[in-house]
mmCIF file of C-alpha atoms and ligand atoms in Angstrom:
data_model
loop_
_atom_site.group_PDB
_atom_site.id
_atom_site.type_symbol
_atom_site.label_atom_id
_atom_site.label_comp_id
_atom_site.label_asym_id
_atom_site.label_seq_id
_atom_site.Cartn_x
_atom_site.Cartn_y
_atom_site.Cartn_z
ATOM 1 C CA UNK A 1 -75.995 -5.769 1.584
ATOM 2 C CA UNK A 2 -74.279 -2.598 0.290
ATOM 3 C CA UNK A 3 -70.845 -3.857 -0.555
ATOM 4 C CA UNK A 4 -68.424 -6.772 -0.412
ATOM 5 C CA UNK A 5 -64.975 -6.565 1.201
ATOM 6 C CA UNK A 6 -61.664 -7.668 -0.263
ATOM 7 C CA UNK A 7 -62.342 -11.148 1.209
ATOM 8 C CA UNK A 8 -64.836 -11.406 -1.681
ATOM 9 C CA UNK A 9 -67.249 -13.680 0.134
ATOM 10 C CA UNK A 10 -69.382 -15.083 -2.751
ATOM 11 C CA UNK A 11 -72.694 -14.372 -0.986
ATOM 12 C CA UNK A 12 -71.680 -10.754 -0.338
ATOM 13 C CA UNK A 13 -70.414 -10.305 -3.915
ATOM 14 C CA UNK A 14 -73.614 -11.741 -5.427
ATOM 15 C CA UNK A 15 -75.919 -9.641 -3.247
ATOM 16 C CA UNK A 16 -73.821 -6.517 -3.851
ATOM 17 C CA UNK A 17 -74.316 -6.998 -7.602
ATOM 18 C CA UNK A 18 -78.026 -7.785 -7.143
ATOM 19 C CA UNK A 19 -78.302 -4.322 -5.545
ATOM 20 C CA UNK A 20 -76.220 -2.648 -8.276
ATOM 21 C CA UNK A 21 -78.117 -4.257 -11.145
ATOM 22 C CA UNK A 22 -80.897 -1.739 -11.782
ATOM 23 C CA UNK A 23 -78.596 1.080 -12.950
ATOM 24 C CA UNK A 24 -75.441 -0.958 -13.665
ATOM 25 C CA UNK A 25 -75.144 -0.222 -17.396
ATOM 26 C CA UNK A 26 -75.738 3.524 -17.013
ATOM 27 C CA UNK A 27 -73.300 3.845 -14.084
ATOM 28 C CA UNK A 28 -70.594 2.062 -16.084
ATOM 29 C CA UNK A 29 -70.919 4.369 -19.035
ATOM 30 C CA UNK A 30 -70.913 7.514 -16.886
ATOM 31 C CA UNK A 31 -67.914 6.436 -14.787
ATOM 32 C CA UNK A 32 -65.811 5.278 -17.702
ATOM 33 C CA UNK A 33 -66.692 8.419 -19.723
ATOM 34 C CA UNK A 34 -68.073 6.160 -22.428
ATOM 35 C CA UNK A 35 -64.883 4.081 -22.720
ATOM 36 C CA UNK A 36 -66.736 0.886 -21.736
ATOM 37 C CA UNK A 37 -68.093 0.533 -25.282
ATOM 38 C CA UNK A 38 -64.595 0.693 -26.742
ATOM 39 C CA UNK A 39 -63.298 -1.872 -24.194
ATOM 40 C CA UNK A 40 -66.118 -4.277 -25.099
ATOM 41 C CA UNK A 41 -65.484 -3.979 -28.832
ATOM 42 C CA UNK A 42 -61.756 -4.575 -28.260
ATOM 43 C CA UNK A 43 -62.568 -7.698 -26.212
ATOM 44 C CA UNK A 44 -64.697 -9.102 -29.033
ATOM 45 C CA UNK A 45 -61.961 -8.421 -31.596
ATOM 46 C CA UNK A 46 -59.262 -10.004 -29.388
ATOM 47 C CA UNK A 47 -61.318 -13.229 -29.075
ATOM 48 C CA UNK A 48 -61.328 -13.659 -32.872
ATOM 49 C CA UNK A 49 -64.783 -15.257 -32.898
ATOM 50 C CA UNK A 50 -67.188 -15.829 -35.762
ATOM 51 C CA UNK A 51 -70.450 -17.626 -36.626
ATOM 52 C CA UNK A 52 -68.827 -21.059 -36.199
ATOM 53 C CA UNK A 53 -67.951 -20.493 -32.521
ATOM 54 C CA UNK A 54 -69.605 -21.293 -29.193
ATOM 55 C CA UNK A 55 -68.594 -18.671 -26.641
ATOM 56 C CA UNK A 56 -68.954 -18.429 -22.869
ATOM 57 C CA UNK A 57 -69.188 -14.921 -21.428
ATOM 58 C CA UNK A 58 -68.504 -15.529 -17.752
ATOM 59 C CA UNK A 59 -69.548 -13.050 -15.045
ATOM 60 C CA UNK A 60 -71.669 -11.506 -17.775
ATOM 61 C CA UNK A 61 -73.896 -9.568 -15.397
ATOM 62 C CA UNK A 62 -76.640 -7.804 -17.364
ATOM 63 C CA UNK A 63 -75.290 -9.462 -20.558
ATOM 64 C CA UNK A 64 -74.102 -6.071 -21.809
ATOM 65 C CA UNK A 65 -70.768 -7.726 -22.637
ATOM 66 C CA UNK A 66 -72.484 -10.770 -24.213
ATOM 67 C CA UNK A 67 -74.547 -8.824 -26.750
ATOM 68 C CA UNK A 68 -71.379 -7.152 -28.018
ATOM 69 C CA UNK A 69 -69.769 -10.600 -28.489
ATOM 70 C CA UNK A 70 -72.886 -11.849 -30.278
ATOM 71 C CA UNK A 71 -72.492 -9.177 -32.988
ATOM 72 C CA UNK A 72 -69.728 -11.467 -34.343
ATOM 73 C CA UNK A 73 -72.391 -14.041 -35.283
ATOM 74 C CA UNK A 74 -71.042 -16.502 -32.661
ATOM 75 C CA UNK A 75 -73.430 -18.375 -30.347
ATOM 76 C CA UNK A 76 -72.787 -16.695 -26.983
ATOM 77 C CA UNK A 77 -74.079 -17.637 -23.535
ATOM 78 C CA UNK A 78 -74.039 -15.314 -20.526
ATOM 79 C CA UNK A 79 -73.261 -16.894 -17.127
ATOM 80 C CA UNK A 80 -73.317 -15.159 -13.752
ATOM 81 C CA UNK A 81 -74.133 -15.985 -10.125
ATOM 82 C CA UNK A 82 -76.080 -12.760 -9.516
ATOM 83 C CA UNK A 83 -79.630 -13.532 -10.551
ATOM 84 C CA UNK A 84 -80.414 -9.837 -10.076
ATOM 85 C CA UNK A 85 -77.833 -8.868 -12.710
ATOM 86 C CA UNK A 86 -79.108 -11.520 -15.162
ATOM 87 C CA UNK A 87 -82.696 -10.358 -14.571
ATOM 88 C CA UNK A 88 -81.736 -6.716 -15.221
ATOM 89 C CA UNK A 89 -80.559 -7.856 -18.665
ATOM 90 C CA UNK A 90 -83.693 -9.906 -19.365
ATOM 91 C CA UNK A 91 -84.521 -7.915 -22.506
ATOM 92 C CA UNK A 92 -81.146 -8.814 -24.056
ATOM 93 C CA UNK A 93 -81.703 -11.654 -26.475
ATOM 94 C CA UNK A 94 -78.921 -14.079 -25.500
ATOM 95 C CA UNK A 95 -79.116 -17.324 -23.498
ATOM 96 C CA UNK A 96 -78.403 -16.806 -19.787
ATOM 97 C CA UNK A 97 -77.306 -19.320 -17.167
ATOM 98 C CA UNK A 98 -76.970 -18.890 -13.405
ATOM 99 C CA UNK A 99 -73.644 -20.347 -12.314
ATOM 100 C CA UNK A 100 -70.541 -19.854 -10.200
ATOM 101 C CA UNK A 101 -67.226 -19.208 -11.954
ATOM 102 C CA UNK A 102 -65.451 -21.687 -9.674
ATOM 103 C CA UNK A 103 -67.934 -24.535 -10.405
ATOM 104 C CA UNK A 104 -69.248 -24.004 -13.905
ATOM 105 C CA UNK A 105 -72.356 -25.954 -14.960
ATOM 106 C CA UNK A 106 -70.803 -27.030 -18.299
ATOM 107 C CA UNK A 107 -69.026 -30.170 -19.559
ATOM 108 C CA UNK A 108 -65.344 -30.265 -20.399
ATOM 109 C CA UNK A 109 -64.218 -28.694 -23.670
ATOM 110 C CA UNK A 110 -67.605 -27.469 -24.915
ATOM 111 C CA UNK A 111 -66.606 -23.879 -25.799
ATOM 112 C CA UNK A 112 -64.396 -22.558 -28.606
ATOM 113 C CA UNK A 113 -63.704 -19.396 -26.630
ATOM 114 C CA UNK A 114 -64.305 -18.094 -23.112
ATOM 115 C CA UNK A 115 -64.116 -14.552 -21.857
ATOM 116 C CA UNK A 116 -64.681 -12.593 -18.680
ATOM 117 C CA UNK A 117 -65.037 -8.792 -18.554
ATOM 118 C CA UNK A 118 -64.604 -6.938 -15.265
ATOM 119 C CA UNK A 119 -65.521 -10.176 -13.492
ATOM 120 C CA UNK A 120 -62.328 -12.084 -12.629
ATOM 121 C CA UNK A 121 -61.317 -9.472 -10.008
ATOM 122 C CA UNK A 122 -64.528 -10.283 -8.101
ATOM 123 C CA UNK A 123 -64.148 -14.075 -8.046
ATOM 124 C CA UNK A 124 -63.165 -15.231 -4.561
ATOM 125 C CA UNK A 125 -60.528 -17.664 -5.912
ATOM 126 C CA UNK A 126 -59.687 -16.269 -9.328
ATOM 127 C CA UNK A 127 -57.037 -18.944 -9.986
ATOM 128 C CA UNK A 128 -59.811 -21.541 -9.612
ATOM 129 C CA UNK A 129 -61.934 -19.483 -12.020
ATOM 130 C CA UNK A 130 -59.128 -19.485 -14.598
ATOM 131 C CA UNK A 131 -58.777 -23.289 -14.244
ATOM 132 C CA UNK A 132 -62.554 -23.753 -14.656
ATOM 133 C CA UNK A 133 -62.485 -21.623 -17.810
ATOM 134 C CA UNK A 134 -59.679 -23.846 -19.152
ATOM 135 C CA UNK A 135 -61.687 -26.978 -18.308
ATOM 136 C CA UNK A 136 -64.752 -25.930 -20.325
ATOM 137 C CA UNK A 137 -62.685 -24.758 -23.336
ATOM 138 C CA UNK A 138 -61.728 -27.154 -26.139
ATOM 139 C CA UNK A 139 -58.014 -27.782 -26.816
ATOM 140 C CA UNK A 140 -56.818 -24.942 -29.050
ATOM 141 C CA UNK A 141 -59.655 -22.693 -27.835
ATOM 142 C CA UNK A 142 -59.157 -19.079 -26.747
ATOM 143 C CA UNK A 143 -59.390 -17.007 -23.570
ATOM 144 C CA UNK A 144 -59.648 -13.235 -23.217
ATOM 145 C CA UNK A 145 -59.729 -11.560 -19.802
ATOM 146 C CA UNK A 146 -60.791 -7.902 -19.865
ATOM 147 C CA UNK A 147 -60.027 -6.338 -16.521
ATOM 148 C CA UNK A 148 -58.950 -3.106 -14.854
ATOM 149 C CA UNK A 149 -55.186 -2.973 -14.579
ATOM 150 C CA UNK A 150 -52.247 -0.669 -13.843
ATOM 151 C CA UNK A 151 -51.764 2.529 -15.897
ATOM 152 C CA UNK A 152 -48.344 2.530 -17.552
ATOM 153 C CA UNK A 153 -47.566 6.257 -17.104
ATOM 154 C CA UNK A 154 -46.568 7.082 -13.500
ATOM 155 C CA UNK A 155 -48.034 10.600 -13.481
ATOM 156 C CA UNK A 156 -51.283 9.380 -14.968
ATOM 157 C CA UNK A 157 -51.340 6.477 -12.476
ATOM 158 C CA UNK A 158 -51.282 8.968 -9.574
ATOM 159 C CA UNK A 159 -54.161 11.021 -11.004
ATOM 160 C CA UNK A 160 -56.091 7.823 -11.709
ATOM 161 C CA UNK A 161 -55.663 6.547 -8.121
ATOM 162 C CA UNK A 162 -57.042 9.853 -6.909
ATOM 163 C CA UNK A 163 -60.027 9.504 -9.291
ATOM 164 C CA UNK A 164 -60.695 5.987 -8.011
ATOM 165 C CA UNK A 165 -60.659 6.859 -4.338
ATOM 166 C CA UNK A 166 -62.197 10.361 -4.411
ATOM 167 C CA UNK A 167 -64.298 11.026 -7.495
ATOM 168 C CA UNK A 168 -65.634 7.569 -8.294
ATOM 169 C CA UNK A 169 -67.576 7.015 -5.016
ATOM 170 C CA UNK A 170 -69.009 10.557 -5.355
ATOM 171 C CA UNK A 171 -70.201 9.976 -8.913
ATOM 172 C CA UNK A 172 -71.674 6.655 -7.756
ATOM 173 C CA UNK A 173 -73.767 8.455 -5.142
ATOM 174 C CA UNK A 174 -75.390 10.450 -7.945
ATOM 175 C CA UNK A 175 -75.919 7.624 -10.431
ATOM 176 C CA UNK A 176 -75.816 4.129 -8.908
ATOM 177 C CA UNK A 177 -78.595 2.123 -7.232
ATOM 178 C CA UNK A 178 -75.919 0.895 -4.739
ATOM 179 C CA UNK A 179 -73.179 3.563 -4.335
ATOM 180 C CA UNK A 180 -71.348 1.589 -1.603
ATOM 181 C CA UNK A 181 -70.386 -1.005 -4.223
ATOM 182 C CA UNK A 182 -68.182 1.569 -5.895
ATOM 183 C CA UNK A 183 -66.011 1.894 -2.799
ATOM 184 C CA UNK A 184 -65.404 -1.855 -3.166
ATOM 185 C CA UNK A 185 -64.724 -1.286 -6.884
ATOM 186 C CA UNK A 186 -62.003 1.276 -6.111
ATOM 187 C CA UNK A 187 -60.411 -0.920 -3.427
ATOM 188 C CA UNK A 188 -60.496 -4.072 -5.528
ATOM 189 C CA UNK A 189 -58.876 -2.337 -8.527
ATOM 190 C CA UNK A 190 -56.040 -1.061 -6.341
ATOM 191 C CA UNK A 191 -55.424 -4.533 -4.874
ATOM 192 C CA UNK A 192 -55.525 -6.344 -8.255
ATOM 193 C CA UNK A 193 -52.342 -7.836 -9.829
ATOM 194 C CA UNK A 194 -50.650 -5.798 -12.542
ATOM 195 C CA UNK A 195 -50.354 -6.944 -16.164
ATOM 196 C CA UNK A 196 -47.264 -9.139 -15.668
ATOM 197 C CA UNK A 197 -48.503 -10.780 -12.469
ATOM 198 C CA UNK A 198 -51.874 -11.621 -13.998
ATOM 199 C CA UNK A 199 -50.159 -13.091 -17.076
ATOM 200 C CA UNK A 200 -48.199 -15.458 -14.793
ATOM 201 C CA UNK A 201 -51.367 -16.473 -12.960
ATOM 202 C CA UNK A 202 -53.137 -17.243 -16.242
ATOM 203 C CA UNK A 203 -50.209 -19.433 -17.359
ATOM 204 C CA UNK A 204 -50.169 -21.186 -13.948
ATOM 205 C CA UNK A 205 -53.869 -22.022 -14.421
ATOM 206 C CA UNK A 206 -53.051 -24.108 -17.511
ATOM 207 C CA UNK A 207 -53.223 -21.626 -20.402
ATOM 208 C CA UNK A 208 -50.469 -21.149 -22.999
ATOM 209 C CA UNK A 209 -49.285 -18.291 -25.255
ATOM 210 C CA UNK A 210 -50.346 -15.687 -22.690
ATOM 211 C CA UNK A 211 -49.987 -12.083 -23.879
ATOM 212 C CA UNK A 212 -51.691 -8.763 -23.153
ATOM 213 C CA UNK A 213 -52.575 -5.426 -24.644
ATOM 214 C CA UNK A 214 -53.213 -2.230 -22.679
ATOM 215 C CA UNK A 215 -56.314 -0.126 -23.382
ATOM 216 C CA UNK A 216 -56.747 3.513 -22.315
ATOM 217 C CA UNK A 217 -53.167 3.749 -21.057
ATOM 218 C CA UNK A 218 -53.410 0.556 -18.996
ATOM 219 C CA UNK A 219 -56.597 1.467 -17.102
ATOM 220 C CA UNK A 220 -57.785 -1.766 -18.684
ATOM 221 C CA UNK A 221 -55.738 -4.700 -19.981
ATOM 222 C CA UNK A 222 -56.846 -7.482 -22.304
ATOM 223 C CA UNK A 223 -55.032 -10.736 -21.534
ATOM 224 C CA UNK A 224 -55.328 -13.377 -24.249
ATOM 225 C CA UNK A 225 -54.276 -17.032 -24.067
ATOM 226 C CA UNK A 226 -54.823 -20.408 -25.731
ATOM 227 C CA UNK A 227 -55.826 -23.770 -24.278
ATOM 228 C CA UNK A 228 -52.940 -26.160 -24.996
ATOM 229 C CA UNK A 229 -53.668 -28.933 -27.514
ATOM 230 C CA UNK A 230 -52.569 -31.549 -24.990
HETATM 231 C C1 LIG B 1 -68.573 -5.753 -12.849
HETATM 232 S S1 LIG B 1 -69.715 -6.982 -13.315
HETATM 233 C C2 LIG B 1 -69.289 -7.319 -15.000
HETATM 234 C C3 LIG B 1 -70.476 -7.537 -15.887
HETATM 235 C C4 LIG B 1 -70.192 -7.582 -17.373
HETATM 236 N N1 LIG B 1 -69.302 -8.672 -17.738
HETATM 237 C C5 LIG B 1 -69.633 -6.279 -17.903
HETATM 238 O O1 LIG B 1 -68.676 -6.329 -18.690
HETATM 239 O O2 LIG B 1 -70.145 -5.211 -17.571
HETATM 240 C C6 LIG B 1 -69.031 -8.385 -12.476
HETATM 241 C C7 LIG B 1 -69.943 -9.580 -12.452
HETATM 242 O O3 LIG B 1 -69.196 -10.687 -11.924
HETATM 243 C C8 LIG B 1 -70.128 -11.547 -11.296
HETATM 244 N N2 LIG B 1 -69.403 -12.516 -10.463
HETATM 245 C C9 LIG B 1 -68.530 -12.262 -9.480
HETATM 246 N N3 LIG B 1 -68.062 -13.399 -8.947
HETATM 247 C C10 LIG B 1 -68.663 -14.418 -9.631
HETATM 248 C C11 LIG B 1 -68.599 -15.839 -9.543
HETATM 249 N N4 LIG B 1 -67.841 -16.457 -8.643
HETATM 250 N N5 LIG B 1 -69.330 -16.567 -10.420
HETATM 251 C C12 LIG B 1 -70.138 -15.943 -11.339
HETATM 252 N N6 LIG B 1 -70.249 -14.606 -11.454
HETATM 253 C C13 LIG B 1 -69.517 -13.850 -10.607
HETATM 254 C C14 LIG B 1 -71.013 -10.573 -10.527
HETATM 255 O O4 LIG B 1 -72.245 -11.152 -10.147
HETATM 256 C C15 LIG B 1 -71.162 -9.442 -11.555
HETATM 257 O O5 LIG B 1 -72.339 -9.569 -12.324
#
């Protein structure tokens, strides 16, 4: 399986990431011109976690996002439904669990904070994913979604769209172990809700105090929210 379509069939998505896994981290860094490290650090800071916290990193892939979270001293678990992605991160010293974002293998309210980086866009029913994340978070616990979003400057947005559709698949052919997946990446970013729409969807899924911050001119947005106390 080279790539998923915008229907995001879970089997297709999981096998697409299995095929991407081998060179996933390198491809990310090349395509984002090294910005991925900055986005991950900003996600950790936005979660406001420390050694007292239990944290779920959902759609963690190779656990590259999880190890950054773990630098806070928090206990962090990586969950993903692509066993190939988890296996590619085997050398990363964090607990890893195979699981689907829409049916998480965790009890209610067990995490102080949950986060998902570049994963929510790939979940077939992302509203269900947001509700599942709320279920496993304790009342008062925190959510941060790190996801590609809509650049705020119109001129820049046009150049960026061109980069997504033209340059990104070409770079992928040189670097990735599954270049076709990067056509899906470009399409799925273009079809994804903008900052305001995603904020409404997060609130509709049962989260409160939803707010966001743009990174790199809105190429990425960090949405933060809190699980209501009751
Ligand atoms: C682009 S990668 C992100 C990996 C990592 N969080 C990062 O920041 O680089 C997206 C991940 O989402 C996972 N994913 C997509 N849908 C999922 C679902 N329904 N349940 C669990 N994982 C899912 C894929 O397997 C893939 O590893």
